PDB file of C-alpha atoms in Angstrom:
ATOM      1  CA  MET A   1      71.297  62.953-116.832  1.00 71.00           C
ATOM      2  CA  GLN A   2      73.441  62.099-118.792  1.00 91.00           C
ATOM      3  CA  ASP A   3      77.261  62.502-119.921  1.00 97.00           C
ATOM      4  CA  ALA A   4      76.390  63.247-123.218  1.00 98.00           C
ATOM      5  CA  ILE A   5      73.760  65.496-125.304  1.00 98.00           C
ATOM      6  CA  VAL A   6      73.306  66.164-128.839  1.00 98.00           C
ATOM      7  CA  ILE A   7      72.095  69.048-129.991  1.00 98.00           C
ATOM      8  CA  ILE A   8      70.339  69.016-133.398  1.00 98.00           C
ATOM      9  CA  PRO A   9      69.698  72.556-134.830  1.00 97.00           C
ATOM     10  CA  THR A  10      66.048  72.591-136.739  1.00 96.00           C
ATOM     11  CA  TYR A  11      64.257  74.939-139.099  1.00 94.00           C
ATOM     12  CA  ASN A  12      61.048  73.700-140.637  1.00 95.00           C
ATOM     13  CA  GLU A  13      61.799  70.624-139.980  1.00 95.00           C
ATOM     14  CA  ILE A  14      58.298  68.660-138.885  1.00 96.00           C
ATOM     15  CA  GLU A  15      59.250  66.560-141.340  1.00 95.00           C
ATOM     16  CA  ASN A  16      62.164  64.645-140.032  1.00 96.00           C
ATOM     17  CA  ILE A  17      61.911  66.219-136.234  1.00 97.00           C
ATOM     18  CA  GLU A  18      59.651  62.943-134.241  1.00 98.00           C
ATOM     19  CA  ALA A  19      61.474  60.454-136.823  1.00 97.00           C
ATOM     20  CA  ILE A  20      65.484  61.682-135.399  1.00 97.00           C
ATOM     21  CA  ILE A  21      64.887  62.368-131.495  1.00 98.00           C
ATOM     22  CA  LYS A  22      63.609  58.872-131.507  1.00 98.00           C
ATOM     23  CA  ALA A  23      66.434  57.111-133.126  1.00 98.00           C
ATOM     24  CA  VAL A  24      68.580  58.871-130.785  1.00 98.00           C
ATOM     25  CA  PHE A  25      66.446  57.729-128.321  1.00 98.00           C
ATOM     26  CA  SER A  26      66.531  54.474-129.384  1.00 98.00           C
ATOM     27  CA  LEU A  27      70.491  53.555-129.242  1.00 98.00           C
ATOM     28  CA  GLU A  28      71.776  51.523-126.598  1.00 97.00           C
ATOM     29  CA  LYS A  29      74.012  54.044-125.681  1.00 97.00           C
ATOM     30  CA  ALA A  30      71.969  56.984-123.151  1.00 97.00           C
ATOM     31  CA  PHE A  31      71.564  60.508-124.976  1.00 98.00           C
ATOM     32  CA  ASP A  32      69.978  63.514-123.571  1.00 98.00           C
ATOM     33  CA  VAL A  33      68.584  65.970-126.756  1.00 98.00           C
ATOM     34  CA  LEU A  34      68.394  69.142-127.065  1.00 98.00           C
ATOM     35  CA  VAL A  35      66.398  70.851-129.894  1.00 98.00           C
ATOM     36  CA  VAL A  36      66.982  74.181-131.023  1.00 98.00           C
ATOM     37  CA  ASP A  37      64.204  75.373-132.874  1.00 97.00           C
ATOM     38  CA  ASP A  38      64.303  78.925-134.612  1.00 96.00           C
ATOM     39  CA  ASN A  39      60.560  79.816-134.407  1.00 95.00           C
ATOM     40  CA  SER A  40      59.788  77.509-137.343  1.00 96.00           C
ATOM     41  CA  PRO A  41      55.902  78.113-139.191  1.00 96.00           C
ATOM     42  CA  ASP A  42      55.459  74.307-139.389  1.00 96.00           C
ATOM     43  CA  LEU A  43      55.364  73.916-135.980  1.00 96.00           C
ATOM     44  CA  THR A  44      58.490  72.032-135.243  1.00 97.00           C
ATOM     45  CA  ALA A  45      58.661  73.062-132.028  1.00 97.00           C
ATOM     46  CA  LEU A  46      55.393  71.991-130.736  1.00 98.00           C
ATOM     47  CA  LYS A  47      56.092  68.318-132.131  1.00 98.00           C
ATOM     48  CA  VAL A  48      58.977  68.755-129.887  1.00 98.00           C
ATOM     49  CA  LYS A  49      57.007  69.727-126.612  1.00 98.00           C
ATOM     50  CA  GLU A  50      54.508  66.529-127.490  1.00 97.00           C
ATOM     51  CA  LEU A  51      57.107  64.784-127.139  1.00 98.00           C
ATOM     52  CA  GLN A  52      58.925  65.667-124.463  1.00 98.00           C
ATOM     53  CA  ALA A  53      56.068  63.742-122.399  1.00 96.00           C
ATOM     54  CA  GLN A  54      57.733  60.396-124.364  1.00 97.00           C
ATOM     55  CA  PHE A  55      60.881  61.600-122.818  1.00 97.00           C
ATOM     56  CA  PRO A  56      61.182  63.210-119.389  1.00 96.00           C
ATOM     57  CA  GLY A  57      64.336  64.749-118.618  1.00 95.00           C
ATOM     58  CA  ARG A  58      65.982  63.974-121.233  1.00 97.00           C
ATOM     59  CA  LEU A  59      64.134  65.833-124.305  1.00 98.00           C
ATOM     60  CA  HIS A  60      65.085  69.600-123.686  1.00 98.00           C
ATOM     61  CA  LEU A  61      63.837  72.666-126.033  1.00 98.00           C
ATOM     62  CA  GLU A  62      64.994  76.188-126.489  1.00 98.00           C
ATOM     63  CA  VAL A  63      63.243  77.930-129.315  1.00 97.00           C
ATOM     64  CA  ARG A  64      64.603  81.260-130.716  1.00 96.00           C
ATOM     65  CA  LYS A  65      62.798  84.547-132.214  1.00 93.00           C
ATOM     66  CA  GLU A  66      63.520  84.024-135.681  1.00 89.00           C
ATOM     67  CA  LYS A  67      66.142  82.443-138.160  1.00 88.00           C
ATOM     68  CA  SER A  68      69.144  83.135-137.113  1.00 85.00           C
ATOM     69  CA  GLY A  69      71.925  80.814-138.007  1.00 86.00           C
ATOM     70  CA  LEU A  70      73.280  77.687-138.018  1.00 90.00           C
ATOM     71  CA  GLY A  71      76.094  78.798-136.298  1.00 92.00           C
ATOM     72  CA  THR A  72      74.153  80.836-133.845  1.00 94.00           C
ATOM     73  CA  ALA A  73      72.277  78.014-133.189  1.00 96.00           C
ATOM     74  CA  TYR A  74      74.821  76.048-131.593  1.00 97.00           C
ATOM     75  CA  ILE A  75      76.566  78.967-129.839  1.00 97.00           C
ATOM     76  CA  HIS A  76      73.282  78.755-128.131  1.00 97.00           C
ATOM     77  CA  GLY A  77      73.134  74.852-127.523  1.00 98.00           C
ATOM     78  CA  PHE A  78      76.657  74.637-126.036  1.00 98.00           C
ATOM     79  CA  LYS A  79      76.149  77.736-123.484  1.00 98.00           C
ATOM     80  CA  TRP A  80      73.223  75.920-122.448  1.00 98.00           C
ATOM     81  CA  SER A  81      75.170  72.651-122.457  1.00 98.00           C
ATOM     82  CA  LEU A  82      77.861  73.925-120.711  1.00 98.00           C
ATOM     83  CA  ALA A  83      75.778  75.614-117.766  1.00 98.00           C
ATOM     84  CA  ARG A  84      74.532  71.650-117.356  1.00 97.00           C
ATOM     85  CA  THR A  85      76.946  68.790-116.242  1.00 96.00           C
ATOM     86  CA  TYR A  86      77.692  67.295-119.936  1.00 98.00           C
ATOM     87  CA  ASP A  87      80.773  65.972-120.642  1.00 98.00           C
ATOM     88  CA  TYR A  88      80.385  65.290-124.706  1.00 98.00           C
ATOM     89  CA  ILE A  89      78.800  67.601-126.819  1.00 98.00           C
ATOM     90  CA  PHE A  90      77.159  67.181-130.035  1.00 98.00           C
ATOM     91  CA  GLU A  91      76.311  68.763-133.421  1.00 98.00           C
ATOM     92  CA  MET A  92      73.885  66.755-135.477  1.00 97.00           C
ATOM     93  CA  ASP A  93      71.636  67.394-138.258  1.00 95.00           C
ATOM     94  CA  ALA A  94      68.106  66.591-137.757  1.00 95.00           C
ATOM     95  CA  ASP A  95      67.139  65.120-141.582  1.00 93.00           C
ATOM     96  CA  PHE A  96      69.129  61.741-141.242  1.00 94.00           C
ATOM     97  CA  SER A  97      72.161  63.417-143.367  1.00 93.00           C
ATOM     98  CA  HIS A  98      73.920  61.489-139.839  1.00 95.00           C
ATOM     99  CA  ASN A  99      73.525  58.449-139.293  1.00 96.00           C
ATOM    100  CA  PRO A 100      72.299  58.485-135.202  1.00 97.00           C
ATOM    101  CA  LYS A 101      74.371  55.373-134.677  1.00 97.00           C
ATOM    102  CA  ASP A 102      77.588  56.910-135.942  1.00 97.00           C
ATOM    103  CA  LEU A 103      77.201  59.154-132.843  1.00 98.00           C
ATOM    104  CA  ILE A 104      78.247  55.930-129.990  1.00 98.00           C
ATOM    105  CA  ARG A 105      81.506  55.806-132.492  1.00 98.00           C
ATOM    106  CA  LEU A 106      82.006  59.614-132.607  1.00 98.00           C
ATOM    107  CA  TYR A 107      81.342  59.095-128.558  1.00 98.00           C
ATOM    108  CA  HIS A 108      84.152  56.161-128.002  1.00 98.00           C
ATOM    109  CA  THR A 109      86.701  58.380-130.405  1.00 98.00           C
ATOM    110  CA  CYS A 110      86.423  60.942-127.350  1.00 98.00           C
ATOM    111  CA  GLN A 111      85.374  58.776-124.176  1.00 97.00           C
ATOM    112  CA  ILE A 112      87.916  55.713-125.047  1.00 97.00           C
ATOM    113  CA  ASP A 113      89.953  56.952-127.773  1.00 97.00           C
ATOM    114  CA  GLY A 114      91.443  60.117-126.337  1.00 97.00           C
ATOM    115  CA  ALA A 115      90.293  62.840-128.443  1.00 98.00           C
ATOM    116  CA  ASP A 116      89.001  65.766-127.459  1.00 98.00           C
ATOM    117  CA  LEU A 117      87.603  66.747-130.397  1.00 98.00           C
ATOM    118  CA  ALA A 118      85.599  63.793-133.043  1.00 98.00           C
ATOM    119  CA  ILE A 119      84.970  64.642-136.613  1.00 98.00           C
ATOM    120  CA  GLY A 120      82.316  62.368-138.701  1.00 97.00           C
ATOM    121  CA  SER A 121      84.225  62.699-141.774  1.00 95.00           C
ATOM    122  CA  ARG A 122      82.554  62.325-145.430  1.00 92.00           C
ATOM    123  CA  TYR A 123      86.523  62.806-146.886  1.00 91.00           C
ATOM    124  CA  VAL A 124      88.470  60.479-144.621  1.00 89.00           C
ATOM    125  CA  LYS A 125      88.338  57.909-146.270  1.00 87.00           C
ATOM    126  CA  GLY A 126      87.506  58.422-150.182  1.00 79.00           C
ATOM    127  CA  VAL A 127      84.253  60.034-150.519  1.00 83.00           C
ATOM    128  CA  ASN A 128      81.385  58.930-148.827  1.00 82.00           C
ATOM    129  CA  VAL A 129      78.240  60.813-149.892  1.00 82.00           C
ATOM    130  CA  VAL A 130      75.237  59.354-150.810  1.00 85.00           C
ATOM    131  CA  ASN A 131      72.392  61.069-153.269  1.00 77.00           C
ATOM    132  CA  TRP A 132      74.126  64.061-153.726  1.00 75.00           C
ATOM    133  CA  PRO A 133      74.095  65.468-157.292  1.00 78.00           C
ATOM    134  CA  MET A 134      78.790  65.485-158.186  1.00 81.00           C
ATOM    135  CA  SER A 135      78.086  69.519-159.090  1.00 76.00           C
ATOM    136  CA  ARG A 136      77.612  69.736-155.380  1.00 75.00           C
ATOM    137  CA  VAL A 137      79.572  66.702-154.086  1.00 79.00           C
ATOM    138  CA  LEU A 138      83.051  68.356-156.048  1.00 81.00           C
ATOM    139  CA  LEU A 139      81.828  71.515-154.599  1.00 77.00           C
ATOM    140  CA  SER A 140      82.099  70.747-150.722  1.00 78.00           C
ATOM    141  CA  TYR A 141      84.677  68.191-151.582  1.00 81.00           C
ATOM    142  CA  LEU A 142      86.853  70.818-152.930  1.00 83.00           C
ATOM    143  CA  ALA A 143      85.489  73.387-150.690  1.00 80.00           C
ATOM    144  CA  SER A 144      87.697  71.176-147.836  1.00 80.00           C
ATOM    145  CA  LYS A 145      90.680  70.624-150.055  1.00 84.00           C
ATOM    146  CA  TYR A 146      90.834  74.684-150.152  1.00 87.00           C
ATOM    147  CA  VAL A 147      90.774  75.272-146.171  1.00 86.00           C
ATOM    148  CA  ARG A 148      92.610  72.198-145.897  1.00 86.00           C
ATOM    149  CA  PHE A 149      95.474  74.246-147.832  1.00 88.00           C
ATOM    150  CA  ILE A 150      94.541  77.494-147.156  1.00 88.00           C
ATOM    151  CA  THR A 151      94.924  76.734-142.978  1.00 89.00           C
ATOM    152  CA  ARG A 152      97.049  73.629-142.926  1.00 89.00           C
ATOM    153  CA  MET A 153      95.031  71.678-140.690  1.00 92.00           C
ATOM    154  CA  LYS A 154      95.497  68.176-140.934  1.00 91.00           C
ATOM    155  CA  ILE A 155      91.734  67.693-140.992  1.00 94.00           C
ATOM    156  CA  HIS A 156      90.338  65.716-144.689  1.00 92.00           C
ATOM    157  CA  ASP A 157      86.435  66.998-143.974  1.00 91.00           C
ATOM    158  CA  THR A 158      86.607  70.809-143.124  1.00 89.00           C
ATOM    159  CA  THR A 159      83.304  71.590-143.207  1.00 87.00           C
ATOM    160  CA  ALA A 160      81.387  68.965-141.692  1.00 92.00           C
ATOM    161  CA  GLY A 161      78.950  69.079-138.851  1.00 93.00           C
ATOM    162  CA  PHE A 162      78.788  65.819-137.120  1.00 97.00           C
ATOM    163  CA  ILE A 163      80.714  65.972-134.537  1.00 98.00           C
ATOM    164  CA  CYS A 164      81.352  65.292-130.912  1.00 98.00           C
ATOM    165  CA  TYR A 165      83.110  68.104-128.417  1.00 98.00           C
ATOM    166  CA  LYS A 166      84.437  67.415-125.408  1.00 98.00           C
ATOM    167  CA  ARG A 167      83.640  70.115-122.862  1.00 98.00           C
ATOM    168  CA  GLU A 168      87.277  70.954-122.558  1.00 98.00           C
ATOM    169  CA  VAL A 169      87.347  72.002-125.868  1.00 98.00           C
ATOM    170  CA  LEU A 170      84.585  74.543-126.065  1.00 98.00           C
ATOM    171  CA  GLU A 171      84.962  75.561-121.839  1.00 98.00           C
ATOM    172  CA  ALA A 172      88.610  76.995-124.507  1.00 97.00           C
ATOM    173  CA  PHE A 173      87.002  79.128-126.227  1.00 94.00           C
ATOM    174  CA  ASP A 174      85.201  82.531-125.968  1.00 95.00           C
ATOM    175  CA  LEU A 175      82.352  81.494-127.883  1.00 95.00           C
ATOM    176  CA  ASN A 176      80.660  85.415-127.895  1.00 94.00           C
ATOM    177  CA  LYS A 177      83.636  85.391-130.094  1.00 91.00           C
ATOM    178  CA  ILE A 178      82.515  83.335-132.585  1.00 90.00           C
ATOM    179  CA  LYS A 179      82.074  84.932-136.254  1.00 85.00           C
ATOM    180  CA  PHE A 180      80.735  83.029-138.556  1.00 85.00           C
ATOM    181  CA  THR A 181      77.015  81.345-138.903  1.00 80.00           C
ATOM    182  CA  GLY A 182      76.750  79.003-142.177  1.00 73.00           C
ATOM    183  CA  TYR A 183      79.282  76.435-143.172  1.00 73.00           C
ATOM    184  CA  ALA A 184      82.428  79.153-142.140  1.00 84.00           C
ATOM    185  CA  PHE A 185      81.568  78.711-138.266  1.00 90.00           C
ATOM    186  CA  GLN A 186      81.743  74.649-138.509  1.00 92.00           C
ATOM    187  CA  ILE A 187      84.995  75.601-140.409  1.00 91.00           C
ATOM    188  CA  GLU A 188      86.229  78.135-137.423  1.00 92.00           C
ATOM    189  CA  MET A 189      85.232  75.876-134.364  1.00 95.00           C
ATOM    190  CA  LYS A 190      88.353  72.999-135.801  1.00 95.00           C
ATOM    191  CA  PHE A 191      90.349  76.339-136.600  1.00 93.00           C
ATOM    192  CA  LYS A 192      90.087  76.866-132.819  1.00 94.00           C
ATOM    193  CA  ALA A 193      90.506  73.736-132.024  1.00 96.00           C
ATOM    194  CA  TYR A 194      93.645  72.855-133.943  1.00 95.00           C
ATOM    195  CA  CYS A 195      94.800  76.559-133.023  1.00 92.00           C
ATOM    196  CA  LYS A 196      94.819  75.718-129.426  1.00 95.00           C
ATOM    197  CA  LYS A 197      96.636  72.215-129.996  1.00 96.00           C
ATOM    198  CA  PHE A 198      93.869  69.359-129.160  1.00 98.00           C
ATOM    199  CA  LYS A 199      93.690  65.869-130.419  1.00 98.00           C
ATOM    200  CA  ILE A 200      91.424  66.260-133.228  1.00 98.00           C
ATOM    201  CA  LYS A 201      89.950  62.195-134.904  1.00 98.00           C
ATOM    202  CA  GLU A 202      88.296  62.039-137.709  1.00 97.00           C
ATOM    203  CA  ILE A 203      85.977  58.605-138.259  1.00 97.00           C
ATOM    204  CA  PRO A 204      84.966  57.939-141.849  1.00 96.00           C
ATOM    205  CA  VAL A 205      81.202  57.879-142.256  1.00 96.00           C
ATOM    206  CA  ILE A 206      78.378  57.931-144.988  1.00 93.00           C
ATOM    207  CA  PHE A 207      76.437  61.219-145.537  1.00 91.00           C
ATOM    208  CA  THR A 208      73.058  60.615-147.155  1.00 89.00           C
ATOM    209  CA  ASP A 209      71.595  63.270-148.272  1.00 79.00           C
ATOM    210  CA  ARG A 210      67.557  64.222-146.826  1.00 65.00           C
ATOM    211  CA  ALA A 211      64.558  62.697-148.147  1.00 67.00           C
ATOM    212  CA  LYS A 212      62.586  64.865-146.765  1.00 67.00           C
ATOM    213  CA  GLY A 213      62.294  68.367-146.594  1.00 58.00           C
ATOM    214  CA  GLU A 214      64.388  71.813-148.289  1.00 62.00           C
ATOM    215  CA  SER A 215      68.302  72.209-147.688  1.00 58.00           C
ATOM    216  CA  LYS A 216      69.173  75.138-146.393  1.00 51.00           C
ATOM    217  CA  LEU A 217      72.422  75.829-148.199  1.00 51.00           C
ATOM    218  CA  SER A 218      72.674  79.230-150.133  1.00 49.00           C
ATOM    219  CA  SER A 219      75.480  81.392-151.917  1.00 50.00           C
ATOM    220  CA  GLY A 220      75.343  83.463-148.990  1.00 55.00           C
ATOM    221  CA  ILE A 221      76.552  80.526-147.098  1.00 53.00           C
ATOM    222  CA  ILE A 222      78.833  78.800-149.559  1.00 60.00           C
ATOM    223  CA  SER A 223      80.813  82.672-150.417  1.00 63.00           C
ATOM    224  CA  GLU A 224      81.003  83.106-146.093  1.00 64.00           C
ATOM    225  CA  ALA A 225      82.979  80.335-146.166  1.00 63.00           C
ATOM    226  CA  ILE A 226      85.168  80.381-149.231  1.00 67.00           C
ATOM    227  CA  PHE A 227      86.338  84.078-148.352  1.00 69.00           C
ATOM    228  CA  GLY A 228      85.725  84.064-144.450  1.00 73.00           C
ATOM    229  CA  VAL A 229      88.414  81.531-144.099  1.00 74.00           C
ATOM    230  CA  ILE A 230      91.385  83.816-145.667  1.00 70.00           C
ATOM    231  CA  SER A 231      90.052  86.556-143.298  1.00 73.00           C
ATOM    232  CA  MET A 232      90.078  84.124-139.973  1.00 76.00           C
ATOM    233  CA  LYS A 233      93.531  82.706-141.173  1.00 75.00           C
ATOM    234  CA  PHE A 234      95.337  86.187-142.037  1.00 68.00           C
ATOM    235  CA  LYS A 235      94.112  86.963-138.217  1.00 74.00           C
ATOM    236  CA  SER A 236      95.279  84.005-136.489  1.00 72.00           C
ATOM    237  CA  LEU A 237      98.653  85.078-137.753  1.00 69.00           C
ATOM    238  CA  PHE A 238      98.771  88.469-135.949  1.00 66.00           C
ATOM    239  CA  LYS A 239      96.319  87.562-132.616  1.00 66.00           C
ATOM    240  CA  LYS A 240      95.906  85.224-129.839  1.00 56.00           C
ATOM    241  CA  GLU A 241      92.879  82.779-130.928  1.00 50.00           C
ATOM    242  CA  ASN A 242      90.143  83.160-128.338  1.00 52.00           C
TER     243      ASN A 242
END
């Protein structure tokens, strides 16, 4: 067992899953991988099971009964990982929008530089997004500005989903009380870490839109992020963060 594990949530990622898993395992730093699949109709989980024979003890799979949201998939993965001995727990997409090579940079930011939470940031140095339409770039960028204004977090990319957590950060949260499931989940996790005064550091990464498969972004996810952050901030003023 390695000291670091990469959690990859999937739903209909058959076009990407083999390549992303092999890309992680080809890195000079050894990572374990946990795929949390929401019973994908395209049989993503079956492909992962086939690959487990190539990477015994390093590639893990959890299959849930149905599509239940990104946030709950990560919570499932966090609990699974915390039940083992991993010291560094990562979030990463399956579609290569996050470059697997940047896992090592995130790891070093925590393991060497002493951050408790390292964020692969699209906006810490300008706007580093490739192949997104301008409308989506503006939506994402302005959403992060909005969240930063409401929460007062000193984080440029508040909705980023490419993250390394030290084990102690996740152990400090009551994961059963995480409320949100979409982009707001990413905001909520960062906000809880911020409220507990963990050391958060952003490193610049280039985000590349998926070349294969379909985006999971929806209007409901956007609404949750916009309106949920106000509720989250308001509640934090009147009770201790968990």
